[in-house]
Coordinates of N, CA and C in Angstrom, one line a residue:
Chain A
E26 N 0.8 -1.3 0.1 CA 0.0 0.1 -0.1 C 1.0 1.3 -0.1
D27 N 0.4 2.5 -0.7 CA 1.2 3.2 -1.1 C 0.9 4.0 0.4
Q28 N 2.1 4.7 0.8 CA 2.1 5.4 2.1 C 2.9 6.4 2.1
V29 N 2.6 7.7 3.4 CA 3.7 8.4 3.5 C 3.2 8.5 4.9
T30 N 4.4 9.0 5.2 CA 4.6 9.0 7.2 C 5.7 10.4 7.7
Q31 N 5.5 11.2 8.1 CA 6.0 12.5 8.6 C 6.5 12.3 10.4
S32 N 7.5 12.5 10.3 CA 8.0 12.3 11.6 C 9.1 13.5 11.6
P33 N 9.2 14.6 13.3 CA 8.1 14.0 14.1 C 7.3 14.7 14.3
E34 N 5.7 14.4 14.9 CA 4.4 15.0 14.8 C 4.7 16.8 14.8
A35 N 5.4 16.7 16.1 CA 5.8 18.5 16.0 C 7.0 18.7 17.0
L36 N 7.4 19.4 16.7 CA 8.7 20.1 16.9 C 9.2 21.2 17.5
R37 N 9.6 21.4 18.7 CA 10.1 22.6 19.0 C 11.2 22.7 19.3
L38 N 12.2 24.2 18.6 CA 13.4 24.8 18.5 C 13.3 26.2 18.9
Q39 N 14.3 26.0 19.1 CA 15.1 27.7 19.8 C 15.9 27.8 18.8
E40 N 15.0 29.3 18.7 CA 15.6 30.3 17.3 C 17.2 29.7 17.3
G41 N 17.5 29.5 16.1 CA 19.0 29.0 15.9 C 19.4 27.6 16.1
E42 N 18.4 27.0 16.8 CA 18.6 25.5 16.6 C 18.5 24.2 15.3
S43 N 18.9 23.9 14.6 CA 19.2 23.5 13.5 C 18.2 22.5 13.3
S44 N 17.5 21.5 13.0 CA 17.0 20.0 12.6 C 16.6 19.9 11.7
S45 N 16.0 18.8 11.8 CA 16.0 17.4 10.3 C 14.3 17.5 10.5
L46 N 13.5 17.3 9.6 CA 12.1 17.0 9.6 C 12.3 16.0 8.2
N47 N 11.6 14.9 9.2 CA 11.4 13.2 8.2 C 10.4 13.3 7.3
C48 N 10.4 12.4 6.3 CA 9.7 12.1 5.3 C 9.4 11.0 4.8
S49 N 9.2 9.8 5.2 CA 9.4 8.2 4.8 C 8.4 7.8 3.6
Y50 N 8.6 7.4 2.5 CA 7.3 7.0 1.8 C 7.6 5.1 1.2
T51 N 6.8 4.4 1.1 CA 6.2 3.8 0.1 C 5.4 3.8 -0.9
V52 N 6.4 3.8 -2.1 CA 5.3 4.4 -3.3 C 5.4 2.9 -4.5
S53 N 4.8 2.1 -5.3 CA 5.2 1.6 -6.2 C 5.6 2.4 -7.4
G54 N 6.6 3.4 -7.6 CA 6.9 4.0 -8.8 C 6.7 5.5 -8.6
L55 N 8.2 6.3 -8.0 CA 7.8 7.1 -7.4 C 8.0 8.4 -8.4
R56 N 7.0 9.3 -8.8 CA 7.1 10.1 -9.5 C 7.5 11.9 -9.6
G57 N 7.3 12.0 -8.3 CA 8.0 13.0 -7.5 C 7.5 13.3 -5.9
L58 N 7.9 14.3 -5.6 CA 8.2 14.2 -3.5 C 8.0 15.5 -3.6
F59 N 6.9 16.5 -2.9 CA 7.1 17.7 -3.0 C 6.8 18.1 -1.1
W60 N 7.3 19.2 -0.7 CA 7.4 19.7 0.3 C 6.4 21.2 0.2
Y61 N 5.5 21.2 1.1 CA 4.9 22.9 1.1 C 4.9 22.9 2.7
R62 N 4.5 24.6 3.0 CA 4.3 24.6 4.2 C 2.9 25.4 4.4
Q63 N 2.2 25.4 5.3 CA 1.3 24.9 5.4 C 1.0 26.1 7.2
D64 N 0.4 27.6 6.8 CA 0.4 28.5 8.0 C -1.1 27.9 8.5
P65 N -1.6 28.3 9.5 CA -2.7 27.9 10.2 C -3.9 28.9 9.7
G66 N -5.2 28.1 9.0 CA -6.2 28.4 8.2 C -5.8 29.3 7.1
K67 N -4.8 28.3 6.4 CA -4.0 28.7 4.7 C -4.0 27.6 3.9
G68 N -3.6 27.8 2.8 CA -3.4 26.6 2.1 C -2.0 26.2 2.2
P69 N -1.6 25.0 2.0 CA 0.1 25.0 1.5 C 0.5 25.7 0.4
E70 N 1.7 26.3 0.9 CA 2.4 27.2 0.1 C 3.6 26.0 -0.4
F71 N 4.1 26.1 -1.6 CA 4.7 25.5 -2.2 C 6.5 25.4 -2.0
L72 N 7.1 24.5 -2.1 CA 8.6 25.1 -1.4 C 9.6 24.5 -2.5
F73 N 9.3 22.9 -2.1 CA 10.1 21.8 -3.1 C 9.9 21.2 -4.2
T74 N 10.1 20.4 -5.0 CA 9.4 19.0 -5.7 C 11.1 18.8 -6.4
L75 N 11.1 17.3 -5.7 CA 12.2 16.5 -5.9 C 11.7 15.3 -6.7
Y76 N 12.8 14.8 -8.0 CA 12.3 13.8 -8.7 C 13.1 12.6 -8.3
S77 N 14.0 12.1 -7.8 CA 15.3 11.1 -8.0 C 16.1 11.1 -6.7
A78 N 16.5 9.8 -6.2 CA 17.6 10.0 -5.2 C 18.7 10.3 -5.5
G79 N 18.9 11.3 -4.4 CA 20.2 12.0 -4.7 C 20.2 13.7 -4.8
E80 N 18.8 13.5 -4.8 CA 18.4 15.3 -5.5 C 18.5 16.2 -4.1
E81 N 18.7 17.1 -4.3 CA 18.9 18.3 -3.5 C 18.4 19.7 -3.7
K82 N 17.7 20.1 -2.9 CA 17.3 21.8 -3.1 C 17.2 22.4 -2.2
E83 N 17.6 23.8 -2.5 CA 17.7 24.9 -1.0 C 16.7 26.2 -1.1
K84 N 16.6 26.5 -0.6 CA 15.8 28.0 -0.7 C 16.0 28.3 0.8
E85 N 16.8 29.6 0.7 CA 16.9 30.2 2.3 C 17.4 29.6 3.3
R86 N 16.5 29.2 4.2 CA 17.4 28.0 5.8 C 16.8 26.6 5.2
L87 N 16.1 26.3 4.5 CA 15.3 25.2 4.0 C 16.2 24.1 2.8
K88 N 16.8 22.9 3.2 CA 17.0 21.9 2.6 C 16.3 21.2 2.1
A89 N 16.2 20.8 0.9 CA 15.2 19.2 1.3 C 16.3 18.4 0.3
T90 N 15.7 17.0 0.8 CA 16.9 16.1 -0.3 C 16.2 14.9 -0.2
L91 N 16.8 13.8 -1.2 CA 15.9 12.9 -1.4 C 16.6 11.4 -1.5
T92 N 16.3 10.4 -0.7 CA 16.8 8.9 -0.9 C 15.8 8.3 -1.6
K93 N 15.9 6.8 -2.2 CA 14.9 6.2 -2.3 C 13.8 5.5 -1.8
K94 N 13.9 5.6 -0.1 CA 13.3 6.0 1.0 C 12.7 6.9 1.5
E95 N 13.3 8.3 1.9 CA 12.6 8.9 2.8 C 13.3 10.4 2.0
S96 N 12.6 11.5 2.8 CA 13.3 12.9 2.6 C 13.3 13.6 3.5
F97 N 13.9 14.0 3.6 CA 14.4 15.4 5.1 C 14.4 16.6 4.2
L98 N 13.8 17.7 5.4 CA 13.7 18.9 5.1 C 14.6 19.2 6.3
H99 N 15.9 20.0 6.1 CA 16.3 20.3 7.4 C 16.2 22.0 7.2
I100 N 16.3 22.2 8.3 CA 15.9 23.9 8.6 C 17.1 24.1 9.6
T101 N 18.0 24.9 9.1 CA 19.2 25.3 9.5 C 19.1 27.2 9.7
A102 N 19.5 27.2 11.1 CA 19.3 28.4 12.0 C 17.7 28.7 11.7
P103 N 16.8 28.0 12.5 CA 15.8 28.7 12.3 C 14.9 29.8 12.8
K104 N 13.9 30.9 12.3 CA 13.5 31.5 13.1 C 12.6 31.5 13.4
P105 N 11.7 32.4 14.5 CA 10.3 32.0 14.9 C 9.2 32.4 13.3
E106 N 9.6 33.2 12.2 CA 8.5 33.2 11.3 C 8.6 31.5 10.6
D107 N 9.8 30.5 10.2 CA 9.5 29.1 9.9 C 8.9 28.8 11.1
S108 N 7.8 29.3 11.9 CA 7.1 28.1 12.8 C 5.9 27.9 11.4
A109 N 5.6 26.8 11.4 CA 4.4 26.2 10.5 C 4.2 24.8 10.8
T110 N 3.2 24.5 10.0 CA 3.4 23.1 9.6 C 3.8 23.1 7.9
Y111 N 4.4 21.5 8.0 CA 5.6 21.4 6.6 C 4.3 19.8 6.3
L112 N 4.3 20.1 5.6 CA 4.0 18.3 4.8 C 4.5 18.0 3.9
C113 N 4.3 16.7 3.6 CA 5.7 15.9 2.4 C 4.3 15.3 1.8
A114 N 4.1 15.3 0.4 CA 3.3 14.2 -0.7 C 4.2 13.3 -1.6
V115 N 3.6 13.0 -2.4 CA 4.8 11.9 -3.0 C 3.4 11.7 -4.6
Q116 N 3.9 11.9 -5.4 CA 3.1 11.1 -6.4 C 3.2 9.7 -6.9
A117 N 2.4 9.3 -6.9 CA 2.3 7.5 -6.4 C 1.6 7.4 -8.2
G118 N 0.9 7.9 -8.8 CA 0.3 7.8 -10.4 C -0.2 9.2 -10.5
T119 N -0.6 9.2 -11.9 CA -1.0 10.3 -12.6 C -1.6 11.3 -12.0
Y120 N -2.9 11.0 -11.5 CA -3.8 11.7 -10.5 C -3.7 11.2 -8.8
K121 N -2.4 10.8 -8.9 CA -2.3 10.1 -6.7 C -1.4 10.8 -6.3
Y122 N -1.6 11.7 -5.9 CA -1.2 12.4 -4.5 C -1.3 12.0 -3.4
I123 N -0.4 11.7 -2.8 CA -1.0 11.5 -1.1 C 0.2 11.6 -0.4
F124 N -0.8 12.4 0.7 CA -0.3 13.6 1.4 C 0.5 13.2 2.9
G125 N 1.6 13.1 3.9 CA 1.4 13.1 5.3 C 0.8 14.0 5.8
T126 N 0.5 13.5 6.9 CA 0.0 14.6 8.2 C 0.8 15.6 8.9
G127 N 1.8 16.0 8.1 CA 2.6 17.0 8.6 C 3.7 17.1 9.9
T128 N 4.4 17.8 10.0 CA 5.0 18.0 11.0 C 4.8 19.5 11.7
R129 N 4.6 20.1 12.8 CA 3.9 20.9 13.3 C 5.2 21.7 13.9
L130 N 5.8 22.4 13.4 CA 7.2 23.4 13.9 C 6.9 25.0 14.5
K131 N 7.5 24.4 15.8 CA 7.3 26.0 16.2 C 8.5 26.1 17.3
V132 N 8.9 27.8 16.8 CA 10.4 28.2 16.9 C 10.3 29.1 17.8
L133 N 10.9 29.0 18.9 CA 10.8 29.8 20.2 C 12.1 30.9 19.9
A134 N 11.4 32.2 20.0 CA 12.7 33.3 19.9 C 13.6 33.1 21.2
Chain B
D12 N -0.6 39.3 -10.8 CA -0.1 37.9 -9.7 C -1.1 36.9 -10.6
G13 N -0.4 36.2 -11.3 CA -0.7 34.5 -11.1 C -1.4 33.8 -9.8
G14 N -2.5 33.0 -9.8 CA -2.6 32.3 -8.5 C -4.1 31.6 -8.5
I15 N -4.6 31.1 -7.3 CA -5.4 30.1 -7.5 C -6.6 31.0 -6.3
T16 N -7.7 31.8 -6.3 CA -8.7 32.1 -5.8 C -9.7 31.3 -5.1
Q17 N -10.1 31.1 -3.9 CA -11.5 30.3 -3.2 C -11.9 31.4 -2.3
S18 N -13.6 31.3 -2.8 CA -14.3 31.9 -2.1 C -15.6 31.5 -1.6
P19 N -16.1 31.7 -0.6 CA -15.7 32.5 0.4 C -14.7 31.6 1.4
K20 N -14.2 32.7 2.2 CA -12.9 32.3 3.2 C -13.5 31.0 4.2
Y21 N -14.9 31.5 4.3 CA -15.4 30.7 5.8 C -16.9 30.9 4.5
L22 N -17.5 29.6 5.3 CA -19.1 29.3 4.9 C -19.9 27.9 5.9
F23 N -21.1 28.6 6.0 CA -22.0 28.1 7.3 C -23.1 27.3 6.7
R24 N -22.7 26.1 6.4 CA -24.5 25.4 5.9 C -25.2 24.6 7.1
K25 N -26.4 24.5 6.9 CA -27.2 24.1 7.7 C -28.1 22.5 7.2
E26 N -28.2 22.1 7.8 CA -28.6 21.3 7.7 C -29.6 20.9 6.4
G27 N -29.1 20.0 5.4 CA -30.0 19.6 4.2 C -30.0 20.6 3.1
Q28 N -28.6 21.6 2.8 CA -28.4 22.6 2.4 C -27.3 21.8 1.6
N29 N -27.5 22.4 0.0 CA -26.1 22.6 -0.8 C -25.4 23.8 -0.7
V30 N -24.5 23.5 -0.7 CA -23.5 24.9 -0.5 C -22.6 24.7 -1.8
T31 N -22.2 25.9 -2.6 CA -21.0 25.8 -3.6 C -19.9 26.4 -3.3
L32 N -18.2 26.0 -3.4 CA -17.2 26.9 -3.2 C -16.8 26.9 -4.2
S33 N -16.1 28.2 -4.2 CA -15.4 28.6 -5.6 C -14.6 28.6 -5.5
C34 N -13.8 28.4 -7.0 CA -12.3 28.2 -7.2 C -11.8 28.3 -8.4
E35 N -11.1 29.7 -8.8 CA -10.7 30.2 -10.1 C -9.3 30.0 -9.9
Q36 N -8.5 29.7 -11.2 CA -7.2 29.9 -11.5 C -7.0 30.6 -12.6
N37 N -5.7 31.7 -12.8 CA -5.4 32.6 -13.6 C -4.0 31.9 -14.1
L38 N -3.7 30.7 -13.7 CA -2.3 30.2 -14.1 C -2.2 29.1 -15.8
N39 N -2.9 29.6 -16.1 CA -3.3 28.9 -17.2 C -3.1 27.4 -17.1
H40 N -3.4 26.8 -15.7 CA -3.3 25.2 -15.7 C -4.4 24.4 -16.1
D41 N -3.9 23.1 -16.6 CA -4.9 22.3 -16.9 C -5.6 21.5 -16.3
A42 N -4.8 21.4 -15.0 CA -5.3 20.2 -14.2 C -5.6 21.1 -12.8
M43 N -6.9 20.7 -12.3 CA -7.4 21.0 -11.1 C -7.9 19.8 -10.5
Y44 N -7.8 20.4 -9.1 CA -8.1 19.5 -7.9 C -9.0 19.9 -6.7
W45 N -9.8 19.1 -6.0 CA -10.2 19.4 -4.8 C -9.9 18.5 -3.7
Y46 N -9.6 18.9 -2.4 CA -9.0 18.1 -1.7 C -9.7 18.5 -0.2
R47 N -9.7 17.5 0.9 CA -10.5 18.0 2.1 C -9.6 17.8 2.8
Q48 N -9.3 18.8 3.8 CA -8.3 19.0 4.7 C -8.7 18.3 6.1
D49 N -8.8 17.3 6.9 CA -9.1 17.4 8.4 C -8.3 17.0 9.0
P50 N -8.2 17.7 10.2 CA -7.3 17.5 11.9 C -6.9 16.0 12.1
G51 N -5.4 16.3 11.8 CA -5.2 14.5 12.1 C -4.5 13.9 10.8
Q52 N -5.4 14.3 9.8 CA -5.5 13.7 8.5 C -4.8 14.2 7.0
G53 N -4.1 13.2 6.4 CA -3.6 14.0 5.3 C -4.8 14.6 4.2
L54 N -4.1 15.2 3.4 CA -4.9 15.8 2.5 C -5.9 14.4 1.5
R55 N -7.4 14.6 1.1 CA -8.0 13.5 0.6 C -8.5 14.2 -0.9
L56 N -8.5 13.3 -1.8 CA -8.7 14.2 -2.9 C -10.2 13.5 -3.5
I57 N -11.4 14.6 -3.5 CA -12.3 14.5 -4.1 C -12.5 14.3 -5.1
Y58 N -12.3 15.5 -6.2 CA -12.3 15.3 -7.6 C -11.2 16.3 -8.2
Y59 N -11.1 15.4 -9.5 CA -10.1 16.0 -10.0 C -10.4 16.3 -11.7
S60 N -10.0 17.3 -12.7 CA -10.1 17.4 -13.6 C -9.2 17.7 -14.8
Q61 N -8.8 17.2 -15.6 CA -7.8 17.2 -16.7 C -8.0 18.3 -17.6
I62 N -9.2 18.5 -17.8 CA -9.7 19.4 -19.2 C -10.9 20.0 -18.7
V63 N -11.5 21.2 -19.6 CA -12.7 21.2 -19.2 C -13.7 20.3 -19.5
N64 N -14.7 20.5 -19.5 CA -16.2 19.5 -19.6 C -15.4 17.8 -19.1
D65 N -14.2 17.7 -18.5 CA -14.3 16.6 -17.8 C -13.8 16.5 -16.7
F66 N -13.9 15.9 -15.7 CA -13.8 15.6 -14.1 C -13.9 14.1 -13.9
Q67 N -13.1 13.5 -12.9 CA -13.1 12.2 -12.1 C -12.9 11.9 -10.6
K68 N -14.0 11.1 -10.6 CA -13.9 11.1 -9.3 C -12.7 10.8 -8.1
G69 N -12.1 11.1 -7.0 CA -10.9 10.8 -6.6 C -11.5 9.9 -5.3
D70 N -10.8 10.0 -4.1 CA -11.0 8.9 -3.1 C -12.2 9.1 -1.7
I71 N -12.6 10.1 -2.1 CA -13.8 10.5 -1.4 C -15.0 11.6 -1.8
A72 N -15.9 11.0 -3.0 CA -16.4 11.9 -3.7 C -17.7 11.9 -3.6
E73 N -18.5 10.7 -2.1 CA -19.4 10.7 -2.4 C -20.2 11.8 -1.7
G74 N -21.3 12.3 -1.9 CA -21.9 13.8 -1.3 C -21.2 14.8 -2.1
Y75 N -20.7 15.1 -2.7 CA -19.7 15.9 -3.7 C -20.2 16.2 -4.9
S76 N -20.4 17.4 -5.7 CA -20.2 17.4 -7.5 C -19.5 18.6 -7.8
V77 N -19.1 18.4 -9.0 CA -18.1 19.2 -9.7 C -18.9 19.8 -11.1
S78 N -17.7 20.4 -11.6 CA -18.4 21.1 -12.9 C -17.3 21.7 -13.6
R79 N -16.7 21.5 -14.7 CA -15.6 22.1 -15.1 C -15.9 22.8 -16.9
E80 N -16.6 24.0 -16.7 CA -17.1 24.2 -17.8 C -16.2 25.6 -18.5
K81 N -15.3 25.8 -17.9 CA -14.3 27.0 -17.9 C -12.7 26.1 -17.7
K82 N -11.7 26.5 -18.4 CA -10.8 25.9 -18.1 C -10.0 26.6 -16.6
E83 N -10.6 28.2 -16.6 CA -10.3 28.4 -15.1 C -10.9 28.3 -14.1
S84 N -11.9 27.4 -13.9 CA -13.0 27.5 -12.5 C -13.5 26.1 -13.0
F85 N -13.4 25.6 -11.6 CA -13.5 24.4 -11.1 C -14.4 24.2 -9.6
P86 N -15.8 24.5 -9.6 CA -16.7 24.8 -8.3 C -17.0 23.5 -7.4
L87 N -16.9 23.3 -6.6 CA -17.4 22.2 -6.1 C -18.6 22.4 -4.8
T88 N -19.9 21.7 -5.2 CA -21.2 21.8 -4.7 C -20.5 20.7 -3.4
V89 N -20.9 21.0 -2.6 CA -21.1 20.1 -1.3 C -22.8 20.1 -1.3
T90 N -23.3 18.2 -1.2 CA -24.7 18.3 -1.4 C -25.3 17.9 0.0
S91 N -26.1 17.9 0.2 CA -26.7 17.4 1.9 C -26.5 16.0 1.7
A92 N -26.1 15.4 1.5 CA -25.8 14.0 1.0 C -24.5 13.7 1.6
Q93 N -23.5 14.5 1.7 CA -22.6 14.3 2.2 C -22.6 14.4 4.1
K94 N -22.7 13.5 4.7 CA -23.2 13.5 6.1 C -22.0 14.1 7.0
N95 N -21.0 14.5 7.2 CA -20.1 14.9 8.0 C -19.0 16.1 7.0
P96 N -19.5 17.3 6.7 CA -19.1 18.3 5.8 C -18.2 19.3 6.2
T97 N -18.4 19.2 7.8 CA -17.2 20.2 8.1 C -16.0 19.9 7.8
A98 N -14.9 20.7 7.6 CA -13.6 20.5 7.0 C -13.1 21.7 6.5
F99 N -12.1 21.5 6.1 CA -10.9 22.8 5.0 C -11.3 22.0 3.8
Y100 N -11.7 22.8 2.8 CA -11.6 22.8 1.6 C -10.3 23.3 0.8
L101 N -9.5 22.3 0.3 CA -8.5 23.2 -0.8 C -8.6 22.8 -1.7
C102 N -8.5 23.6 -2.6 CA -8.3 23.7 -4.3 C -6.6 24.2 -4.9
A103 N -6.5 22.9 -5.8 CA -5.4 23.1 -6.4 C -5.5 23.0 -8.3
S104 N -4.4 23.5 -8.3 CA -4.1 23.2 -10.0 C -2.9 22.4 -10.3
S105 N -2.3 22.5 -11.5 CA -1.1 21.7 -11.5 C -1.5 22.0 -13.6
L106 N 0.5 22.1 -13.7 CA 0.5 23.2 -15.5 C -0.1 21.9 -16.2
L107 N 0.0 20.6 -15.8 CA 0.2 19.7 -16.6 C -0.7 18.3 -16.1
P108 N -1.9 17.3 -16.1 CA -2.1 16.6 -15.3 C -1.2 15.5 -15.2
G109 N -0.9 15.2 -13.7 CA -0.4 14.2 -13.4 C 1.5 14.1 -13.7
T110 N 1.4 15.1 -13.7 CA 3.4 15.3 -14.1 C 3.9 16.3 -13.1
D111 N 3.0 17.1 -12.8 CA 3.9 18.5 -12.4 C 3.0 18.9 -10.7
T112 N 4.1 19.8 -10.3 CA 4.0 19.9 -8.9 C 2.4 20.9 -8.8
Q113 N 1.6 20.5 -8.1 CA 0.3 21.4 -7.4 C 0.8 22.4 -6.8
Y114 N -0.3 23.3 -7.4 CA -0.4 24.8 -6.5 C -1.8 24.7 -5.3
F115 N -1.5 25.6 -4.3 CA -3.1 25.8 -3.7 C -3.6 27.0 -3.0
G116 N -4.9 26.8 -3.5 CA -5.9 28.0 -3.2 C -5.2 28.7 -1.6
P117 N -6.0 29.7 -1.0 CA -6.2 29.8 0.1 C -6.9 29.0 1.3
G118 N -7.9 28.2 0.5 CA -9.0 27.7 1.3 C -10.1 28.1 2.1
T119 N -11.4 26.9 1.8 CA -12.1 27.5 2.4 C -12.6 26.4 3.6
R120 N -13.4 27.2 4.6 CA -13.2 26.6 6.0 C -15.1 26.5 6.1
L121 N -15.5 24.9 6.1 CA -16.8 25.0 5.6 C -17.7 24.4 7.1
T122 N -18.4 25.3 7.8 CA -18.8 24.7 9.2 C -20.3 24.2 8.7
V123 N -20.8 23.0 9.4 CA -22.6 22.9 9.7 C -22.8 23.3 10.9
L124 N -23.8 23.9 10.8 CA -24.9 24.3 12.0 C -25.4 23.4 12.4

């Protein structure tokens, strides 16, 4: 069964304390893996798309990496404005996108 | 600015009522999607459309209906047959069906009174 699992469910960091969020997936035929940021009461905001193992992408304090079984979202020296829920999704078929339940990140000043 | 708009932001429904959620995009994307988001669950696909006048059921289509009369618009109707409609509804689009990143609108929160 195609599945996406994100961990941890929630994470509290001090400002400047770097960490990583995990997205583990089992899918027959990965077409793409996506990271989104979602603020409370708002729609997900696109961050990254990764297509193949070994691929890495960066944007400001965020870096996403991909292996054959999981993806990591590394947050370097986070700031309070990085607080949000981070969603991971995989595309397992033409119209089949499977979403994880997200990691709620809180960065304390 | 290109993007996806959803309206209204908040919607209240009485028992037995049908309500329609609006979704418009000016990204010239071919594919459009409707998802439902509930606390503690991943997004679940309600309907998707790859071209005008064509749409397909997703995983949880019961109690919902859609139309795609224009490329830019993909409204969702929540019918009285949907027994638990209280949720956050998200519309998304992608440039090409099934091969590209999905971009999301701001969402509509539907509450049943």
